[in-house]
PDB file of C-alpha atoms in Angstrom:
ATOM      1  CA  UNK A  14      -5.179  11.726  17.191  1.00 91.00           C
ATOM      2  CA  UNK A  15      -8.218  12.726  15.183  1.00 95.00           C
ATOM      3  CA  UNK A  16      -9.798  10.359  12.637  1.00 97.00           C
ATOM      4  CA  UNK A  17     -12.125  11.840  10.016  1.00 96.00           C
ATOM      5  CA  UNK A  18     -14.588   9.789   7.978  1.00 98.00           C
ATOM      6  CA  UNK A  19     -15.087  11.121   4.471  1.00 97.00           C
ATOM      7  CA  UNK A  20     -16.857  10.074   1.300  1.00 98.00           C
ATOM      8  CA  UNK A  21     -14.780  10.335  -1.881  1.00 98.00           C
ATOM      9  CA  UNK A  22     -16.817  11.300  -4.939  1.00 96.00           C
ATOM     10  CA  UNK A  23     -16.232   9.059  -7.973  1.00 96.00           C
ATOM     11  CA  UNK A  24     -18.635  10.821 -10.310  1.00 91.00           C
ATOM     12  CA  UNK A  25     -20.891   8.372 -12.181  1.00 87.00           C
ATOM     13  CA  UNK A  26     -19.504   5.498 -10.089  1.00 84.00           C
ATOM     14  CA  UNK A  27     -20.894   6.996  -6.889  1.00 92.00           C
ATOM     15  CA  UNK A  28     -18.561   7.325  -3.920  1.00 97.00           C
ATOM     16  CA  UNK A  29     -16.332   5.330  -1.591  1.00 98.00           C
ATOM     17  CA  UNK A  30     -15.591   5.621   2.113  1.00 98.00           C
ATOM     18  CA  UNK A  31     -12.264   6.812   3.455  1.00 98.00           C
ATOM     19  CA  UNK A  32     -10.683   7.418   6.860  1.00 98.00           C
ATOM     20  CA  UNK A  33      -8.175  10.211   7.470  1.00 98.00           C
ATOM     21  CA  UNK A  34      -6.010   9.906  10.601  1.00 98.00           C
ATOM     22  CA  UNK A  35      -4.509  13.265  11.596  1.00 97.00           C
ATOM     23  CA  UNK A  36      -1.534  13.340  13.947  1.00 97.00           C
ATOM     24  CA  UNK A  37      -1.547  16.114  16.565  1.00 94.00           C
ATOM     25  CA  UNK A  38      -0.444  19.422  15.114  1.00 92.00           C
ATOM     26  CA  UNK A  39      -0.688  18.382  11.470  1.00 96.00           C
ATOM     27  CA  UNK A  40      -1.077  21.304   9.049  1.00 93.00           C
ATOM     28  CA  UNK A  41      -1.110  21.598   5.276  1.00 95.00           C
ATOM     29  CA  UNK A  42       2.318  21.012   3.783  1.00 96.00           C
ATOM     30  CA  UNK A  43       3.177  18.129   6.108  1.00 97.00           C
ATOM     31  CA  UNK A  44       3.962  14.535   5.245  1.00 97.00           C
ATOM     32  CA  UNK A  45       1.158  12.158   4.244  1.00 98.00           C
ATOM     33  CA  UNK A  46       0.577   8.584   3.140  1.00 98.00           C
ATOM     34  CA  UNK A  47      -2.391   7.076   1.277  1.00 98.00           C
ATOM     35  CA  UNK A  48      -2.969   3.326   1.514  1.00 98.00           C
ATOM     36  CA  UNK A  49      -5.253   0.939  -0.379  1.00 98.00           C
ATOM     37  CA  UNK A  50      -6.423  -2.506   0.695  1.00 98.00           C
ATOM     38  CA  UNK A  51      -5.785  -5.900  -0.873  1.00 97.00           C
ATOM     39  CA  UNK A  52      -8.177  -7.866  -3.060  1.00 96.00           C
ATOM     40  CA  UNK A  53      -9.691 -10.066  -0.368  1.00 92.00           C
ATOM     41  CA  UNK A  54     -10.368  -7.490   2.329  1.00 96.00           C
ATOM     42  CA  UNK A  55     -11.414  -3.867   2.831  1.00 97.00           C
ATOM     43  CA  UNK A  56      -9.952  -0.741   4.376  1.00 98.00           C
ATOM     44  CA  UNK A  57     -11.130  -2.098   7.743  1.00 98.00           C
ATOM     45  CA  UNK A  58      -8.867  -5.173   7.583  1.00 97.00           C
ATOM     46  CA  UNK A  59      -6.689  -5.482  10.710  1.00 97.00           C
ATOM     47  CA  UNK A  60      -3.334  -5.244   8.916  1.00 98.00           C
ATOM     48  CA  UNK A  61      -4.175  -2.134   6.897  1.00 98.00           C
ATOM     49  CA  UNK A  62      -5.801  -0.568   9.953  1.00 98.00           C
ATOM     50  CA  UNK A  63      -2.609  -1.137  11.947  1.00 98.00           C
ATOM     51  CA  UNK A  64      -0.506   0.458   9.202  1.00 98.00           C
ATOM     52  CA  UNK A  65      -2.950   3.351   8.857  1.00 98.00           C
ATOM     53  CA  UNK A  66      -2.964   4.283  12.543  1.00 98.00           C
ATOM     54  CA  UNK A  67       0.675   3.356  13.093  1.00 98.00           C
ATOM     55  CA  UNK A  68       1.903   5.746  10.410  1.00 98.00           C
ATOM     56  CA  UNK A  69      -0.322   8.490  11.798  1.00 98.00           C
ATOM     57  CA  UNK A  70       1.208   7.923  15.230  1.00 97.00           C
ATOM     58  CA  UNK A  71       4.583   8.457  13.574  1.00 96.00           C
ATOM     59  CA  UNK A  72       3.484  11.921  12.422  1.00 96.00           C
ATOM     60  CA  UNK A  73       2.002  11.421   8.958  1.00 97.00           C
ATOM     61  CA  UNK A  74      -1.478  12.317   7.786  1.00 98.00           C
ATOM     62  CA  UNK A  75      -2.664   8.796   6.949  1.00 98.00           C
ATOM     63  CA  UNK A  76      -5.519   8.069   4.534  1.00 98.00           C
ATOM     64  CA  UNK A  77      -7.104   4.723   3.669  1.00 98.00           C
ATOM     65  CA  UNK A  78     -10.112   4.002   1.480  1.00 98.00           C
ATOM     66  CA  UNK A  79     -12.321   1.367  -0.092  1.00 98.00           C
ATOM     67  CA  UNK A  80     -12.367   0.453  -3.742  1.00 98.00           C
ATOM     68  CA  UNK A  81     -15.842   0.581  -5.395  1.00 97.00           C
ATOM     69  CA  UNK A  82     -16.426  -3.188  -5.352  1.00 97.00           C
ATOM     70  CA  UNK A  83     -15.702  -3.335  -1.631  1.00 97.00           C
ATOM     71  CA  UNK A  84     -17.919  -0.349  -0.927  1.00 97.00           C
ATOM     72  CA  UNK A  85     -20.749  -2.098  -2.776  1.00 95.00           C
ATOM     73  CA  UNK A  86     -20.281  -5.377  -0.914  1.00 95.00           C
ATOM     74  CA  UNK A  87     -18.990  -7.350  -3.906  1.00 96.00           C
ATOM     75  CA  UNK A  88     -16.170  -9.901  -3.633  1.00 95.00           C
ATOM     76  CA  UNK A  89     -14.709  -9.763  -7.149  1.00 95.00           C
ATOM     77  CA  UNK A  90     -12.313  -6.817  -7.612  1.00 96.00           C
ATOM     78  CA  UNK A  91     -13.078  -4.144 -10.166  1.00 96.00           C
ATOM     79  CA  UNK A  92     -11.081  -3.997 -13.385  1.00 96.00           C
ATOM     80  CA  UNK A  93      -7.872  -1.999 -13.314  1.00 96.00           C
ATOM     81  CA  UNK A  94      -9.279   1.225 -14.907  1.00 96.00           C
ATOM     82  CA  UNK A  95     -11.937   1.472 -12.199  1.00 97.00           C
ATOM     83  CA  UNK A  96      -9.424   0.743  -9.438  1.00 97.00           C
ATOM     84  CA  UNK A  97      -7.113   3.420 -10.804  1.00 97.00           C
ATOM     85  CA  UNK A  98      -9.999   5.899 -11.048  1.00 97.00           C
ATOM     86  CA  UNK A  99     -10.747   5.407  -7.352  1.00 98.00           C
ATOM     87  CA  UNK A 100      -7.097   6.038  -6.510  1.00 98.00           C
ATOM     88  CA  UNK A 101      -7.103   9.224  -8.618  1.00 98.00           C
ATOM     89  CA  UNK A 102     -10.226  10.483  -6.840  1.00 98.00           C
ATOM     90  CA  UNK A 103      -8.571   9.943  -3.458  1.00 98.00           C
ATOM     91  CA  UNK A 104      -5.469  11.834  -4.573  1.00 98.00           C
ATOM     92  CA  UNK A 105      -7.582  14.688  -5.911  1.00 97.00           C
ATOM     93  CA  UNK A 106      -9.474  14.924  -2.614  1.00 97.00           C
ATOM     94  CA  UNK A 107      -6.249  14.865  -0.612  1.00 97.00           C
ATOM     95  CA  UNK A 108      -4.337  17.366  -2.692  1.00 96.00           C
ATOM     96  CA  UNK A 109      -7.380  19.594  -3.110  1.00 96.00           C
ATOM     97  CA  UNK A 110      -8.028  20.067   0.603  1.00 96.00           C
ATOM     98  CA  UNK A 111      -6.706  23.530   1.532  1.00 95.00           C
ATOM     99  CA  UNK A 112      -6.328  22.608   5.212  1.00 94.00           C
ATOM    100  CA  UNK A 113      -4.722  19.183   4.811  1.00 97.00           C
ATOM    101  CA  UNK A 114      -2.969  19.037   1.415  1.00 97.00           C
ATOM    102  CA  UNK A 115       0.477  17.507   2.041  1.00 97.00           C
ATOM    103  CA  UNK A 116       3.870  18.729   0.953  1.00 97.00           C
ATOM    104  CA  UNK A 117       5.250  15.190   0.623  1.00 97.00           C
ATOM    105  CA  UNK A 118       2.975  12.276  -0.247  1.00 98.00           C
ATOM    106  CA  UNK A 119       3.666   8.541  -0.239  1.00 98.00           C
ATOM    107  CA  UNK A 120       1.334   6.054  -1.916  1.00 98.00           C
ATOM    108  CA  UNK A 121       0.967   2.329  -1.452  1.00 97.00           C
ATOM    109  CA  UNK A 122      -0.975  -0.417   0.188  1.00 98.00           C
ATOM    110  CA  UNK A 123      -1.347  -4.112   0.698  1.00 98.00           C
ATOM    111  CA  UNK A 124      -0.923  -6.436  -2.294  1.00 98.00           C
ATOM    112  CA  UNK A 125      -3.396  -5.338  -4.993  1.00 98.00           C
ATOM    113  CA  UNK A 126      -3.800  -1.892  -3.436  1.00 98.00           C
ATOM    114  CA  UNK A 127      -0.081  -1.209  -3.763  1.00 98.00           C
ATOM    115  CA  UNK A 128       0.036  -2.726  -7.226  1.00 98.00           C
ATOM    116  CA  UNK A 129      -2.695  -0.366  -8.462  1.00 98.00           C
ATOM    117  CA  UNK A 130      -0.826   2.577  -6.939  1.00 98.00           C
ATOM    118  CA  UNK A 131       2.305   1.517  -8.812  1.00 98.00           C
ATOM    119  CA  UNK A 132       0.395   1.483 -12.114  1.00 98.00           C
ATOM    120  CA  UNK A 133      -0.892   4.957 -11.353  1.00 97.00           C
ATOM    121  CA  UNK A 134       2.608   6.293 -10.708  1.00 98.00           C
ATOM    122  CA  UNK A 135       4.010   4.518 -13.768  1.00 98.00           C
ATOM    123  CA  UNK A 136       1.369   6.361 -15.810  1.00 97.00           C
ATOM    124  CA  UNK A 137       2.540   9.722 -14.477  1.00 96.00           C
ATOM    125  CA  UNK A 138       0.897  10.345 -11.097  1.00 96.00           C
ATOM    126  CA  UNK A 139       3.291  12.269  -8.864  1.00 95.00           C
ATOM    127  CA  UNK A 140       4.325  11.059  -5.417  1.00 97.00           C
ATOM    128  CA  UNK A 141       7.398  10.995  -3.209  1.00 98.00           C
ATOM    129  CA  UNK A 142       7.587   7.232  -2.837  1.00 98.00           C
ATOM    130  CA  UNK A 143       5.737   3.926  -3.152  1.00 98.00           C
ATOM    131  CA  UNK A 144       5.226   1.693  -0.109  1.00 98.00           C
ATOM    132  CA  UNK A 145       4.473  -1.790  -1.473  1.00 98.00           C
ATOM    133  CA  UNK A 146       3.347  -4.167   1.269  1.00 98.00           C
ATOM    134  CA  UNK A 147       3.379  -7.690  -0.100  1.00 98.00           C
ATOM    135  CA  UNK A 148       3.622  -6.761  -3.774  1.00 98.00           C
ATOM    136  CA  UNK A 149       1.904  -9.518  -5.852  1.00 98.00           C
ATOM    137  CA  UNK A 150       4.671 -10.075  -8.383  1.00 97.00           C
ATOM    138  CA  UNK A 151       2.778 -12.983  -9.960  1.00 98.00           C
ATOM    139  CA  UNK A 152      -0.437 -14.958  -9.376  1.00 94.00           C
ATOM    140  CA  UNK A 153      -0.199 -17.886  -6.973  1.00 91.00           C
ATOM    141  CA  UNK A 154       1.148 -20.927  -8.788  1.00 92.00           C
ATOM    142  CA  UNK A 155       1.883 -18.930 -11.958  1.00 94.00           C
ATOM    143  CA  UNK A 156       5.380 -17.489 -11.554  1.00 94.00           C
ATOM    144  CA  UNK A 157       5.715 -17.133 -15.328  1.00 95.00           C
ATOM    145  CA  UNK A 158       3.116 -14.314 -15.297  1.00 95.00           C
ATOM    146  CA  UNK A 159       5.228 -11.519 -13.848  1.00 96.00           C
ATOM    147  CA  UNK A 160       3.583  -8.185 -13.050  1.00 97.00           C
ATOM    148  CA  UNK A 161       6.734  -6.132 -13.414  1.00 96.00           C
ATOM    149  CA  UNK A 162       6.594  -4.550 -16.872  1.00 94.00           C
ATOM    150  CA  UNK A 163       5.436  -1.130 -15.662  1.00 97.00           C
ATOM    151  CA  UNK A 164       7.888  -0.820 -12.775  1.00 97.00           C
ATOM    152  CA  UNK A 165      10.676   0.460 -15.014  1.00 96.00           C
ATOM    153  CA  UNK A 166       8.516   3.537 -15.750  1.00 97.00           C
ATOM    154  CA  UNK A 167       8.457   4.573 -12.093  1.00 98.00           C
ATOM    155  CA  UNK A 168      10.932   7.305 -11.157  1.00 96.00           C
ATOM    156  CA  UNK A 169      10.228   7.688  -7.434  1.00 97.00           C
ATOM    157  CA  UNK A 170      11.740   5.591  -4.609  1.00 98.00           C
ATOM    158  CA  UNK A 171      10.035   2.256  -3.892  1.00 98.00           C
ATOM    159  CA  UNK A 172      10.086   0.130  -0.752  1.00 98.00           C
ATOM    160  CA  UNK A 173       9.068  -3.505  -1.185  1.00 98.00           C
ATOM    161  CA  UNK A 174       8.242  -5.230   2.109  1.00 98.00           C
ATOM    162  CA  UNK A 175       7.894  -8.953   1.447  1.00 98.00           C
ATOM    163  CA  UNK A 176       7.511 -12.172   3.401  1.00 98.00           C
ATOM    164  CA  UNK A 177      10.062 -14.831   2.548  1.00 98.00           C
ATOM    165  CA  UNK A 178       7.273 -17.434   2.165  1.00 97.00           C
ATOM    166  CA  UNK A 179       4.971 -15.334  -0.024  1.00 97.00           C
ATOM    167  CA  UNK A 180       3.486 -17.558  -2.780  1.00 97.00           C
ATOM    168  CA  UNK A 181       2.684 -14.445  -4.825  1.00 97.00           C
ATOM    169  CA  UNK A 182       6.240 -13.133  -4.788  1.00 97.00           C
ATOM    170  CA  UNK A 183       9.070 -15.609  -5.184  1.00 96.00           C
ATOM    171  CA  UNK A 184      12.233 -13.886  -4.035  1.00 97.00           C
ATOM    172  CA  UNK A 185      14.281 -15.552  -6.765  1.00 96.00           C
ATOM    173  CA  UNK A 186      12.091 -13.713  -9.269  1.00 97.00           C
ATOM    174  CA  UNK A 187      11.817 -10.438  -7.342  1.00 97.00           C
ATOM    175  CA  UNK A 188      15.542  -9.855  -6.830  1.00 97.00           C
ATOM    176  CA  UNK A 189      16.382  -9.573 -10.575  1.00 97.00           C
ATOM    177  CA  UNK A 190      13.454  -7.164 -10.991  1.00 97.00           C
ATOM    178  CA  UNK A 191      14.789  -4.960  -8.197  1.00 97.00           C
ATOM    179  CA  UNK A 192      18.318  -5.155  -9.588  1.00 97.00           C
ATOM    180  CA  UNK A 193      17.058  -3.707 -12.864  1.00 96.00           C
ATOM    181  CA  UNK A 194      15.367  -0.875 -10.963  1.00 96.00           C
ATOM    182  CA  UNK A 195      18.659   0.050  -9.321  1.00 93.00           C
ATOM    183  CA  UNK A 196      18.769   2.546  -6.474  1.00 93.00           C
ATOM    184  CA  UNK A 197      15.100   3.435  -6.771  1.00 96.00           C
ATOM    185  CA  UNK A 198      14.015   0.158  -5.160  1.00 97.00           C
ATOM    186  CA  UNK A 199      14.711  -1.196  -1.692  1.00 98.00           C
ATOM    187  CA  UNK A 200      13.689  -4.542  -0.203  1.00 98.00           C
ATOM    188  CA  UNK A 201      12.848  -5.324   3.418  1.00 98.00           C
ATOM    189  CA  UNK A 202      12.204  -8.989   4.188  1.00 98.00           C
ATOM    190  CA  UNK A 203       9.957 -10.408   6.878  1.00 98.00           C
ATOM    191  CA  UNK A 204      11.680 -13.702   7.633  1.00 97.00           C
ATOM    192  CA  UNK A 205       9.178 -16.555   7.522  1.00 97.00           C
ATOM    193  CA  UNK A 206       6.286 -14.317   6.513  1.00 97.00           C
ATOM    194  CA  UNK A 207       3.601 -15.397   4.045  1.00 97.00           C
ATOM    195  CA  UNK A 208       1.581 -13.067   1.803  1.00 97.00           C
ATOM    196  CA  UNK A 209      -0.236 -11.691   4.868  1.00 96.00           C
ATOM    197  CA  UNK A 210       3.032 -11.504   6.869  1.00 98.00           C
ATOM    198  CA  UNK A 211       1.909 -14.373   9.100  1.00 96.00           C
ATOM    199  CA  UNK A 212       4.779 -16.384  10.614  1.00 97.00           C
ATOM    200  CA  UNK A 213       5.021 -20.013  11.717  1.00 95.00           C
ATOM    201  CA  UNK A 214       4.466 -20.380  15.474  1.00 93.00           C
ATOM    202  CA  UNK A 215       7.915 -21.939  15.852  1.00 94.00           C
ATOM    203  CA  UNK A 216       9.511 -18.535  15.175  1.00 94.00           C
ATOM    204  CA  UNK A 217       7.996 -17.199  18.399  1.00 94.00           C
ATOM    205  CA  UNK A 218       7.080 -13.739  17.115  1.00 94.00           C
ATOM    206  CA  UNK A 219       3.697 -12.143  17.643  1.00 96.00           C
ATOM    207  CA  UNK A 220       1.620 -10.491  14.938  1.00 96.00           C
ATOM    208  CA  UNK A 221       2.105  -7.156  16.655  1.00 97.00           C
ATOM    209  CA  UNK A 222       5.895  -7.553  16.615  1.00 97.00           C
ATOM    210  CA  UNK A 223       5.846  -8.171  12.868  1.00 98.00           C
ATOM    211  CA  UNK A 224       3.598  -5.203  12.221  1.00 98.00           C
ATOM    212  CA  UNK A 225       5.853  -2.980  14.350  1.00 98.00           C
ATOM    213  CA  UNK A 226       8.851  -4.125  12.294  1.00 98.00           C
ATOM    214  CA  UNK A 227       7.021  -3.162   9.100  1.00 98.00           C
ATOM    215  CA  UNK A 228       6.109   0.258  10.513  1.00 98.00           C
ATOM    216  CA  UNK A 229       9.687   0.861  11.607  1.00 98.00           C
ATOM    217  CA  UNK A 230      11.081  -0.113   8.200  1.00 98.00           C
ATOM    218  CA  UNK A 231       8.542   2.101   6.427  1.00 98.00           C
ATOM    219  CA  UNK A 232       9.135   5.111   8.676  1.00 96.00           C
ATOM    220  CA  UNK A 233      12.940   4.903   8.354  1.00 97.00           C
ATOM    221  CA  UNK A 234      12.664   4.658   4.573  1.00 98.00           C
ATOM    222  CA  UNK A 235      10.283   7.622   4.385  1.00 96.00           C
ATOM    223  CA  UNK A 236      12.621   9.711   6.506  1.00 94.00           C
ATOM    224  CA  UNK A 237      15.576   8.844   4.285  1.00 92.00           C
ATOM    225  CA  UNK A 238      13.741   9.679   1.071  1.00 86.00           C
TER     226      UNK A 238
END
């Protein structure tokens, strides 16, 4: 596998780093996935890195990137317009590469990264599916503030992978949202998982086992769509 390091130009906002993992034999017109990190980490976080390389090992061109605030070493996330602009720049770089531009493209990411991707698609960005890893349906401790209003505007398939103990996504609130979305949305649960898909020790499952389950669920869903 080849991993390319590239800078993505953001215009007046400078640039952000990205890593492109190419499976052996990949050519333009293949399948690809672009992933964004959550609010409290970067593209180098262990979970996103495992998803990034794992999906490449399964045959997809896999791209991950930093948001501007992460690139600049700041802790507070950028406002939504700036986060969306970074996503758009990544998509433009990916689709504009004559040697690597995919035929089918999935977007997503961990928590905030996936949420921003969903806003982008709801606003009209084209993709073949959304992979939402720990979607933050509401802030912690504020279940009344649902972040679901834009989801009805998304036409592509969506896979929500959620931990059953996630304090940012109560399943009793998520299930009615998915029911309204109908066949477009699918849910895969990580039993006992929190927002970071960590499990209690009593369940006897390793971190690697959980991550492999997530990769398997994602790859099967991508193949079916």
